[in-house]
XYZ file of C-alpha atoms in Angstrom:
590
model
C 0.268 -0.474 0.028
C 1.618 3.107 -0.768
C 1.864 5.394 2.738
C 1.037 8.130 0.615
C -1.843 10.068 0.555
C -2.050 13.146 -1.465
C -0.031 13.897 -4.643
C 2.040 17.348 -3.040
C 2.666 13.804 -0.586
C 3.895 11.710 -2.398
C 5.856 14.172 -4.924
C 8.385 15.661 -2.094
C 8.471 12.364 -0.259
C 11.373 11.639 -3.659
C 12.223 15.536 -4.352
C 13.181 16.134 -0.982
C 14.833 12.365 0.114
C 15.759 11.102 -3.433
C 17.676 7.873 -1.042
C 14.871 7.072 1.438
C 12.717 7.126 -1.301
C 13.919 5.357 -3.746
C 15.473 1.944 -1.551
C 11.710 1.898 -0.622
C 10.658 2.220 -4.201
C 13.126 -0.528 -4.993
C 11.269 -3.465 -2.117
C 8.816 -4.233 -4.609
C 11.473 -6.315 -7.250
C 13.048 -9.503 -5.351
C 16.811 -8.746 -5.323
C 19.315 -11.779 -5.048
C 21.605 -8.653 -2.903
C 19.241 -6.097 -1.828
C 20.597 -2.337 -2.588
C 22.044 -0.215 -0.026
C 22.172 3.030 -1.938
C 19.580 4.572 -4.449
C 21.637 6.440 -6.872
C 25.022 6.704 -7.783
C 27.353 9.312 -10.470
C 29.395 6.974 -12.979
C 32.734 8.077 -14.481
C 31.497 9.629 -16.980
C 28.774 11.809 -15.577
C 25.505 9.844 -15.852
C 23.846 8.244 -13.504
C 23.032 4.650 -12.372
C 20.116 3.203 -10.043
C 20.890 0.821 -7.435
C 24.376 0.390 -8.227
C 25.301 -1.662 -5.560
C 22.389 -4.617 -6.101
C 22.273 -7.686 -8.078
C 18.569 -9.186 -9.495
C 17.066 -11.019 -12.197
C 14.253 -9.427 -14.648
C 13.098 -12.249 -16.243
C 13.309 -13.581 -12.297
C 10.562 -10.593 -11.108
C 8.226 -10.784 -14.132
C 7.427 -14.463 -14.241
C 9.537 -17.456 -11.667
C 9.034 -15.727 -8.174
C 5.656 -15.357 -9.258
C 4.698 -19.212 -10.245
C 7.219 -19.228 -6.548
C 4.606 -17.089 -4.665
C 1.401 -18.884 -6.006
C 0.205 -17.230 -9.556
C 1.231 -19.971 -11.639
C -2.003 -21.081 -13.000
C -3.551 -16.881 -13.589
C -3.054 -15.640 -16.833
C -0.358 -13.552 -17.640
C 0.059 -13.259 -21.302
C -3.583 -13.022 -23.737
C -3.304 -12.630 -27.213
C -5.509 -11.428 -29.453
C -4.124 -11.455 -33.601
C -7.139 -9.000 -35.250
C -5.639 -10.618 -38.550
C -6.367 -13.817 -38.506
C -8.377 -14.477 -35.675
C -6.757 -16.244 -32.940
C -6.227 -16.517 -29.255
C -3.612 -17.630 -26.439
C -3.815 -17.392 -23.216
C -0.595 -18.453 -21.317
C -0.612 -19.215 -17.150
C 2.679 -18.002 -15.715
C 3.637 -21.665 -15.375
C 3.855 -21.594 -19.107
C 5.501 -18.703 -19.873
C 8.546 -19.831 -17.185
C 8.711 -23.522 -18.746
C 8.723 -22.284 -22.247
C 10.416 -18.800 -21.352
C 13.486 -20.916 -20.133
C 13.208 -23.584 -22.715
C 13.403 -20.918 -24.925
C 16.346 -19.281 -23.630
C 18.584 -22.808 -23.337
C 18.170 -22.576 -26.884
C 19.673 -18.983 -26.994
C 22.622 -20.428 -25.026
C 23.060 -23.430 -26.938
C 23.404 -21.024 -30.061
C 26.256 -19.411 -28.046
C 23.818 -15.818 -26.968
C 25.576 -14.892 -22.639
C 25.751 -12.010 -21.287
C 25.449 -8.402 -22.851
C 24.844 -10.011 -26.762
C 22.626 -8.705 -28.389
C 19.724 -10.358 -30.071
C 17.557 -8.868 -32.511
C 13.770 -9.589 -32.554
C 11.868 -8.136 -35.278
C 7.926 -10.088 -35.335
C 5.035 -8.292 -34.839
C 2.623 -8.513 -31.548
C 3.067 -12.630 -30.131
C 3.493 -14.458 -27.409
C 6.280 -15.213 -28.934
C 8.005 -12.188 -28.922
C 6.851 -11.910 -25.214
C 9.005 -14.988 -24.741
C 12.380 -14.076 -26.622
C 12.072 -10.812 -24.748
C 11.622 -12.806 -20.696
C 14.641 -14.939 -22.373
C 16.994 -12.695 -22.772
C 16.805 -11.059 -19.536
C 16.490 -15.274 -18.581
C 20.358 -15.212 -19.587
C 21.608 -11.752 -19.761
C 21.369 -11.024 -22.758
C 20.387 -7.298 -24.710
C 17.032 -7.957 -26.934
C 16.852 -5.397 -29.890
C 13.351 -5.176 -30.832
C 12.081 -3.783 -33.887
C 9.273 -3.547 -36.184
C 8.023 -5.983 -37.842
C 7.363 -4.406 -40.812
C 10.477 -2.426 -41.650
C 12.254 -3.268 -45.501
C 15.464 -4.184 -46.314
C 17.301 -0.992 -45.879
C 16.055 0.276 -42.361
C 16.237 -3.249 -40.851
C 20.289 -3.360 -41.791
C 21.092 -0.287 -40.330
C 19.467 -1.392 -37.028
C 21.136 -5.104 -37.522
C 24.684 -3.166 -38.239
C 24.433 -0.920 -35.656
C 23.253 -2.973 -32.272
C 25.724 -6.076 -33.949
C 23.650 -8.869 -33.043
C 24.334 -12.201 -32.260
C 21.393 -13.999 -33.599
C 18.523 -12.310 -35.078
C 14.563 -13.418 -34.167
C 11.837 -13.333 -36.817
C 8.494 -14.545 -37.574
C 7.870 -16.052 -41.153
C 5.341 -13.688 -41.641
C 3.481 -10.177 -40.355
C 0.245 -8.886 -41.636
C -1.117 -5.951 -43.096
C -4.893 -6.022 -42.724
C -5.139 -9.598 -43.012
C -2.948 -9.891 -45.255
C 0.361 -12.059 -44.695
C 3.570 -10.101 -45.326
C 6.414 -12.562 -46.060
C 9.171 -11.652 -43.788
C 12.369 -13.914 -44.797
C 12.358 -11.872 -47.825
C 13.696 -8.399 -45.456
C 16.532 -10.078 -43.997
C 17.120 -11.851 -46.816
C 18.031 -8.501 -48.227
C 18.824 -6.606 -44.332
C 22.058 -9.392 -43.959
C 22.929 -8.390 -48.397
C 23.389 -4.764 -47.151
C 25.442 -5.440 -43.984
C 29.081 -5.797 -42.892
C 28.430 -7.756 -39.776
C 27.309 -10.819 -40.433
C 24.740 -12.704 -36.695
C 25.592 -16.317 -35.880
C 21.903 -17.697 -36.688
C 18.373 -16.695 -37.458
C 15.979 -17.688 -34.642
C 11.892 -17.864 -37.502
C 8.551 -18.171 -35.385
C 6.608 -20.243 -37.936
C 2.747 -19.148 -38.786
C 1.305 -21.816 -41.087
C -0.725 -17.997 -43.265
C 3.391 -18.431 -44.880
C 5.660 -20.744 -43.578
C 8.859 -19.962 -44.305
C 11.975 -22.449 -46.193
C 14.473 -22.191 -43.960
C 18.165 -21.863 -44.993
C 20.048 -25.555 -43.401
C 23.651 -23.478 -42.255
C 21.681 -20.168 -40.513
C 17.988 -20.490 -39.934
C 16.137 -22.719 -36.748
C 12.875 -23.366 -35.588
C 11.118 -20.976 -32.516
C 9.236 -23.670 -31.075
C 12.267 -26.470 -31.868
C 14.704 -24.394 -29.592
C 12.079 -23.404 -27.385
C 12.223 -27.504 -26.228
C 15.662 -27.453 -25.610
C 17.084 -27.532 -21.986
C 15.689 -24.876 -18.904
C 17.587 -22.153 -18.442
C 17.755 -20.693 -15.353
C 18.060 -16.582 -14.495
C 21.522 -15.359 -13.863
C 22.303 -12.582 -11.285
C 23.414 -9.421 -13.151
C 24.205 -5.963 -11.729
C 21.380 -3.705 -11.335
C 22.801 -1.598 -14.111
C 22.977 -4.049 -16.704
C 21.223 -3.192 -20.041
C 17.898 -4.855 -20.137
C 17.437 -3.603 -24.285
C 17.757 -1.662 -27.143
C 15.717 0.350 -27.950
C 15.551 2.535 -31.501
C 13.241 5.680 -31.135
C 10.859 6.954 -33.973
C 13.187 8.841 -35.345
C 10.684 12.126 -35.200
C 14.032 14.705 -34.135
C 16.570 13.180 -36.093
C 18.605 9.774 -36.352
C 17.132 7.278 -34.455
C 18.875 6.544 -31.640
C 19.505 3.763 -29.582
C 17.887 4.238 -26.104
C 19.736 2.168 -23.749
C 17.402 0.832 -20.224
C 19.037 -0.627 -16.806
C 17.428 -3.823 -15.563
C 17.357 -2.502 -11.582
C 16.079 1.211 -11.601
C 13.317 0.432 -14.683
C 12.339 -2.768 -12.214
C 11.762 -0.384 -9.656
C 9.817 2.093 -11.915
C 7.547 0.049 -13.740
C 6.027 -1.736 -10.559
C 5.423 1.732 -9.076
C 4.483 3.159 -12.370
C 1.665 -0.085 -11.776
C 0.646 1.367 -7.766
C 1.295 4.677 -8.239
C -0.266 6.558 -12.294
C -2.508 3.361 -12.879
C -4.161 1.782 -9.544
C -3.119 -1.939 -10.205
C -2.904 -4.377 -7.762
C -1.071 -8.558 -8.714
C -4.182 -10.242 -10.273
C -5.392 -7.878 -12.542
C -5.687 -7.156 -16.171
C -3.828 -3.980 -17.965
C -4.102 -4.347 -22.160
C -2.091 -1.893 -23.817
C -3.111 -1.894 -27.864
C 0.510 -0.755 -28.495
C 2.500 -3.041 -30.928
C 5.435 -5.043 -28.398
C 8.072 -3.485 -31.253
C 7.104 0.844 -29.520
C 8.388 1.566 -26.533
C 4.705 1.461 -24.080
C 4.155 -2.296 -25.176
C 7.887 -3.191 -23.647
C 6.917 -1.341 -20.656
C 3.157 -2.066 -20.295
C 2.790 -5.091 -22.849
C 5.218 -6.759 -20.864
C 7.527 -6.445 -17.820
C 5.467 -3.522 -15.757
C 2.132 -5.974 -16.067
C 3.755 -8.205 -15.498
C 6.477 -7.608 -13.126
C 4.095 -6.919 -10.974
C 1.760 -9.811 -11.133
C -0.787 -9.025 -12.880
C -1.787 -9.500 -15.765
C -1.037 -8.416 -19.745
C -3.920 -8.131 -22.406
C -2.078 -7.856 -26.579
C -3.679 -7.274 -30.355
C -1.839 -8.342 -33.442
C -2.987 -5.513 -36.077
C -5.554 -2.289 -35.451
C -8.004 -3.241 -32.582
C -12.166 -2.130 -34.050
C -13.221 -0.592 -31.658
C -16.359 -3.583 -30.953
C -12.403 -5.523 -30.425
C -11.774 -3.248 -28.660
C -14.424 -3.632 -26.407
C -15.310 -7.249 -26.793
C -11.022 -8.404 -25.750
C -12.191 -6.098 -22.094
C -15.254 -7.266 -20.770
C -14.596 -11.093 -21.807
C -10.497 -10.545 -19.794
C -12.263 -7.973 -17.132
C -9.715 -5.571 -17.515
C -9.607 -2.780 -15.273
C -6.776 -0.488 -17.054
C -6.771 0.677 -21.090
C -3.653 2.028 -22.506
C -4.031 3.296 -26.324
C -3.049 5.908 -28.392
C -5.026 9.090 -29.808
C -4.794 7.800 -33.119
C -6.431 3.929 -32.054
C -9.079 6.656 -30.413
C -10.682 8.440 -33.278
C -10.468 5.198 -35.157
C -12.909 3.843 -32.004
C -15.051 7.052 -32.703
C -15.339 7.673 -36.086
C -16.097 3.524 -35.621
C -18.768 3.647 -32.964
C -20.823 6.826 -34.577
C -23.247 3.444 -34.756
C -22.682 2.135 -31.383
C -23.669 2.793 -28.163
C -21.834 3.312 -25.057
C -19.891 0.730 -23.842
C -20.936 -0.968 -20.461
C -17.545 -1.980 -18.829
C -18.105 -2.537 -14.593
C -14.557 -3.446 -14.623
C -12.639 -0.930 -16.646
C -11.372 1.266 -14.018
C -9.730 4.199 -16.629
C -8.118 4.681 -20.156
C -4.969 6.775 -20.549
C -3.966 7.246 -23.640
C -0.003 8.299 -24.702
C 1.706 8.956 -28.061
C 0.721 11.927 -28.900
C -1.325 15.519 -27.395
C -4.711 14.705 -27.620
C -7.939 16.799 -27.598
C -9.930 17.130 -25.137
C -12.156 16.568 -27.786
C -11.765 13.398 -28.335
C -10.555 13.202 -24.335
C -14.698 14.566 -23.509
C -16.445 11.514 -26.149
C -13.931 8.907 -24.663
C -15.415 9.587 -21.447
C -18.774 9.411 -22.635
C -18.850 6.742 -24.461
C -17.114 4.419 -22.166
C -18.365 6.594 -19.242
C -15.323 6.063 -17.671
C -12.608 8.611 -16.609
C -9.604 9.516 -19.579
C -6.502 11.342 -19.271
C -4.129 12.023 -21.243
C -0.186 11.107 -19.829
C 2.742 12.117 -20.998
C 6.521 10.244 -21.620
C 8.935 9.618 -24.021
C 10.804 6.251 -25.766
C 14.108 8.052 -23.753
C 12.198 8.162 -20.774
C 10.461 4.957 -20.310
C 7.646 5.539 -17.832
C 5.305 8.870 -17.662
C 7.291 12.379 -17.064
C 3.196 13.527 -16.164
C 0.963 11.733 -16.069
C -3.079 11.646 -13.026
C -2.039 9.271 -9.779
C -5.155 7.005 -9.293
C -3.482 5.113 -7.011
C -3.356 7.668 -4.543
C -6.962 8.265 -1.905
C -7.085 12.291 -3.379
C -8.453 11.978 -6.861
C -7.509 14.673 -9.072
C -8.840 18.442 -9.524
C -11.270 18.406 -12.570
C -8.835 21.512 -13.986
C -5.845 18.783 -14.377
C -8.180 16.140 -16.286
C -7.492 17.197 -19.758
C -4.451 18.761 -19.495
C -1.168 16.070 -18.886
C -1.184 16.090 -15.672
C 1.975 16.296 -12.965
C 4.983 15.189 -12.607
C 5.667 11.908 -11.797
C 8.927 11.387 -8.287
C 11.955 11.791 -9.501
C 11.211 13.736 -12.430
C 11.702 17.594 -11.617
C 10.453 19.908 -14.770
C 11.592 23.049 -15.596
C 10.956 25.664 -18.496
C 13.597 27.770 -20.459
C 11.664 30.722 -21.814
C 11.028 31.262 -25.514
C 11.445 34.472 -25.332
C 12.269 36.749 -22.413
C 9.701 37.306 -20.050
C 7.205 34.907 -21.367
C 5.716 31.888 -19.150
C 5.948 29.017 -21.704
C 9.170 27.794 -23.204
C 10.852 24.170 -23.668
C 10.739 21.141 -20.791
C 13.475 20.436 -18.774
C 14.376 18.115 -16.582
C 16.246 17.946 -13.914
C 19.353 15.504 -13.866
C 19.791 13.221 -11.885
C 16.357 11.299 -14.218
C 14.581 8.954 -11.743
C 15.083 5.033 -11.712
C 13.817 3.924 -15.343
C 14.669 6.634 -17.214
C 17.579 5.276 -20.672
C 20.437 4.093 -18.759
C 23.142 6.077 -22.468
C 22.669 5.636 -24.986
C 24.656 3.198 -28.062
C 26.855 4.236 -30.231
C 29.941 1.828 -32.341
C 29.358 -1.422 -29.641
C 29.405 0.827 -25.981
C 26.770 2.336 -24.030
C 27.676 6.190 -24.314
C 26.668 10.294 -22.491
C 23.341 10.461 -24.899
C 24.781 14.090 -25.077
C 22.663 14.586 -27.759
C 19.660 15.643 -25.392
C 21.534 17.233 -22.766
C 21.542 21.443 -22.008
C 24.414 23.310 -22.553
C 24.871 23.212 -19.033
C 25.009 20.118 -18.613
C 23.216 19.670 -15.869
C 19.600 19.145 -17.887
C 17.410 16.576 -19.989
C 15.687 18.409 -23.149
C 12.780 16.500 -24.280
C 12.049 18.957 -27.201
C 8.576 19.883 -26.857
C 7.571 22.618 -25.169
C 4.880 23.828 -22.344
C 3.782 25.381 -19.023
C 4.764 24.595 -15.702
C 2.035 26.034 -13.510
C 1.740 26.352 -9.585
C 0.082 23.310 -8.950
C 3.162 21.894 -11.307
C 0.608 21.328 -14.115
C 2.757 21.226 -17.167
C 0.035 22.060 -20.099
C 1.750 20.706 -23.104
C 2.283 23.295 -26.215
C 4.119 20.286 -28.113
C 7.274 19.498 -30.001
C 9.807 22.324 -30.555
C 10.416 22.581 -33.972
C 6.339 22.947 -34.314
C 6.473 26.172 -32.705
C 5.242 28.501 -35.312
C 7.164 32.163 -34.835
C 4.079 35.040 -36.025
C 4.973 38.490 -36.429
C 7.291 38.484 -32.855
C 5.295 36.273 -31.474
C 4.978 32.244 -30.749
C 2.295 30.367 -31.415
C 1.525 26.043 -30.702
C 0.757 24.193 -33.200
C -1.320 22.022 -30.848
C -3.113 24.928 -29.551
C -4.442 25.276 -33.003
C -5.253 21.750 -32.976
C -6.669 21.346 -29.953
C -10.045 24.308 -31.559
C -9.378 22.401 -35.478
C -10.431 19.322 -33.156
C -13.494 20.792 -31.336
C -15.269 20.817 -35.282
C -17.560 18.303 -35.038
C -17.112 17.461 -39.397
C -13.763 16.719 -38.597
C -11.276 13.890 -37.781
C -8.524 15.172 -37.253
C -5.534 17.354 -38.175
C -2.123 18.802 -38.452
C -1.122 22.617 -37.831
C 2.195 23.078 -39.965
C 4.582 26.930 -40.006
C 5.190 28.224 -43.303
C 7.303 30.859 -44.527
C 5.799 34.349 -44.910
C 7.407 36.971 -46.943
C 5.776 39.750 -44.081
C 5.037 37.919 -41.607
C 8.372 35.195 -41.008
C 5.980 32.517 -40.833
C 1.809 31.690 -41.089
C 0.563 28.003 -39.788
C -0.754 26.095 -42.391
C -3.717 23.493 -41.116
C -3.766 20.141 -43.024
C -7.628 17.664 -42.143
C -8.799 14.225 -42.929
C -12.412 15.512 -42.600
C -14.591 12.873 -40.535
C -16.126 9.940 -43.525
C -19.303 9.652 -41.054
C -20.361 13.074 -40.898
C -22.015 14.175 -44.491
C -22.091 18.098 -44.236
C -19.519 19.018 -46.519
C -16.634 20.874 -44.397
C -15.521 24.225 -45.634
C -12.052 26.125 -44.807
C -14.180 28.989 -44.254
C -15.685 27.772 -41.409
C -12.105 26.291 -39.514
C -10.020 29.337 -39.875
C -13.586 31.592 -38.596
C -13.267 29.025 -36.306
C -9.425 29.551 -34.855
C -9.398 33.188 -35.616
C -12.590 33.512 -33.416
C -11.122 32.073 -30.473
C -7.433 32.668 -30.904
C -7.966 36.212 -32.578
C -7.066 37.260 -36.538
C -3.453 38.196 -35.675
C -2.564 34.108 -36.210
C -2.580 34.818 -39.970
C -4.524 30.853 -40.548
C -6.135 31.363 -44.068
C -4.872 28.262 -46.186
C -6.655 24.591 -44.974
C -6.124 21.820 -47.233
C -8.805 18.938 -46.721
C -6.638 15.301 -46.626
C -7.900 11.905 -46.899
C -4.765 10.823 -44.323
C -2.151 12.287 -42.447
C 1.868 11.139 -42.739
C 2.635 9.143 -38.929
C 5.217 6.922 -37.935
C 5.221 2.898 -37.553
C 4.244 3.513 -34.104
C 1.445 6.487 -35.387
C 3.356 10.079 -34.188
C 1.608 12.682 -36.996
C 4.951 13.434 -38.871
C 4.112 17.404 -39.069
C 7.312 17.366 -41.644
C 6.296 15.541 -44.017
C 3.472 17.683 -44.684
C 6.144 20.826 -45.813
C 7.751 18.744 -48.551
C 3.645 17.609 -49.109
């Protein structure tokens, strides 16, 4: 049970007594050697969490729950929207399959510190491969299953994996897409050569195995089981590449001990979940949400995790929540918009066990949140985090007895423990600017970036003083610590010397009942420096014609004519990264 009743008491405890706070939080984890120190500065100037402690993440996520009597509880529930199949795996079954596959990896020569690249869709086998790596101290590198050969080749050369694991196919809709052609193309381009490749055979599109290279996943699962190895807290657990929205994709390194402590705390503090509860994330396991809240956080906390392959419809999500007594649903604004579009022909969802819904990945406008609250009749909230942080920078804290102020519900919340936010003003005297985080970052955040075969200090994220982490997001901070998001630093528009966030304009456009989605970008203007251009996706379920004049008038009425919005372009869809984030820079060259 959490020892605080209010947000302020919790946050102040982490701020004023960080060693005591995090050592207490660390008691949620089973250690081989318990920590006596919470945080230590490394020789390179970065920091390690619980540096004198040892543990195994896989043991914490799987074995200890079997030992504590949860062996017959469902650990993972998988549904495929592509092939209409499902699997339910108990903690005991998961333990056996993970231990066997870990033994198979070890037989292929994989050991502590070796990288294993996993390019698979969201499947039970994907989670098994991740946990098996954690079991033997290997470092897993999960990448999007749909990458073409050249992009996959870049990931392979970046991390130098000893083994690559793929499924024989992934799906676009219900169409199987063979995976081995992309793998073969990638390996023809790479300087690095893995020692072996492992393939999960799928009935829809089995692959031909190359005798000198390929191994069958299920056969390796039958290997002699491997026991969890003891690792230092600061040893790397995984490498995950960023989406590339702020430049070249970077390999973010996550440690074992700090990661386990932060995620276990977050399940109780932020999501209000306890052992035995069911947590459902719609994220692909290749993204940070899939890592943190599809696999590790629910399993570390003794919960049941529901994961899905492919895009789940509103009716499918509602059915899964009902069938599996889901307590928390975690999804994206993009998925929520698709649900809103489909649900116009559906009545509101009646889901007695669903307690709350969280959205992240990009900002969800208040209109979308209000629709979701009306449809699900549950609390629906934003929270803000990044691949680099691994869990919420700001959030709403449903584990605390104190109810969150209603005024915060449409914003991204207040800082989680250990995140110390500040604003670097864009111009003297302004209250808004880039949000920075004071170092050290709390546990669970990046332990460094992978570069040239080693873990490096993430200098690209540091400000000029070297004492702050740059989020590259702009916002405002109120006296009660509430953070208001204004958008990425490069999304801010400068009109005649005045600054306006594209997100502020998008919020207003999104309130129009005929708008499905929108994005606002800045273009050069000879007179005023810059001016906004709006890209709008009309709602296909609304019959009335949407005009540019309506959009312009709506924005001018709320923000004023000085904004200078004169151009509205109607499009069928907005460009996004493979993780679903809108890439506004691509609109500038369209």
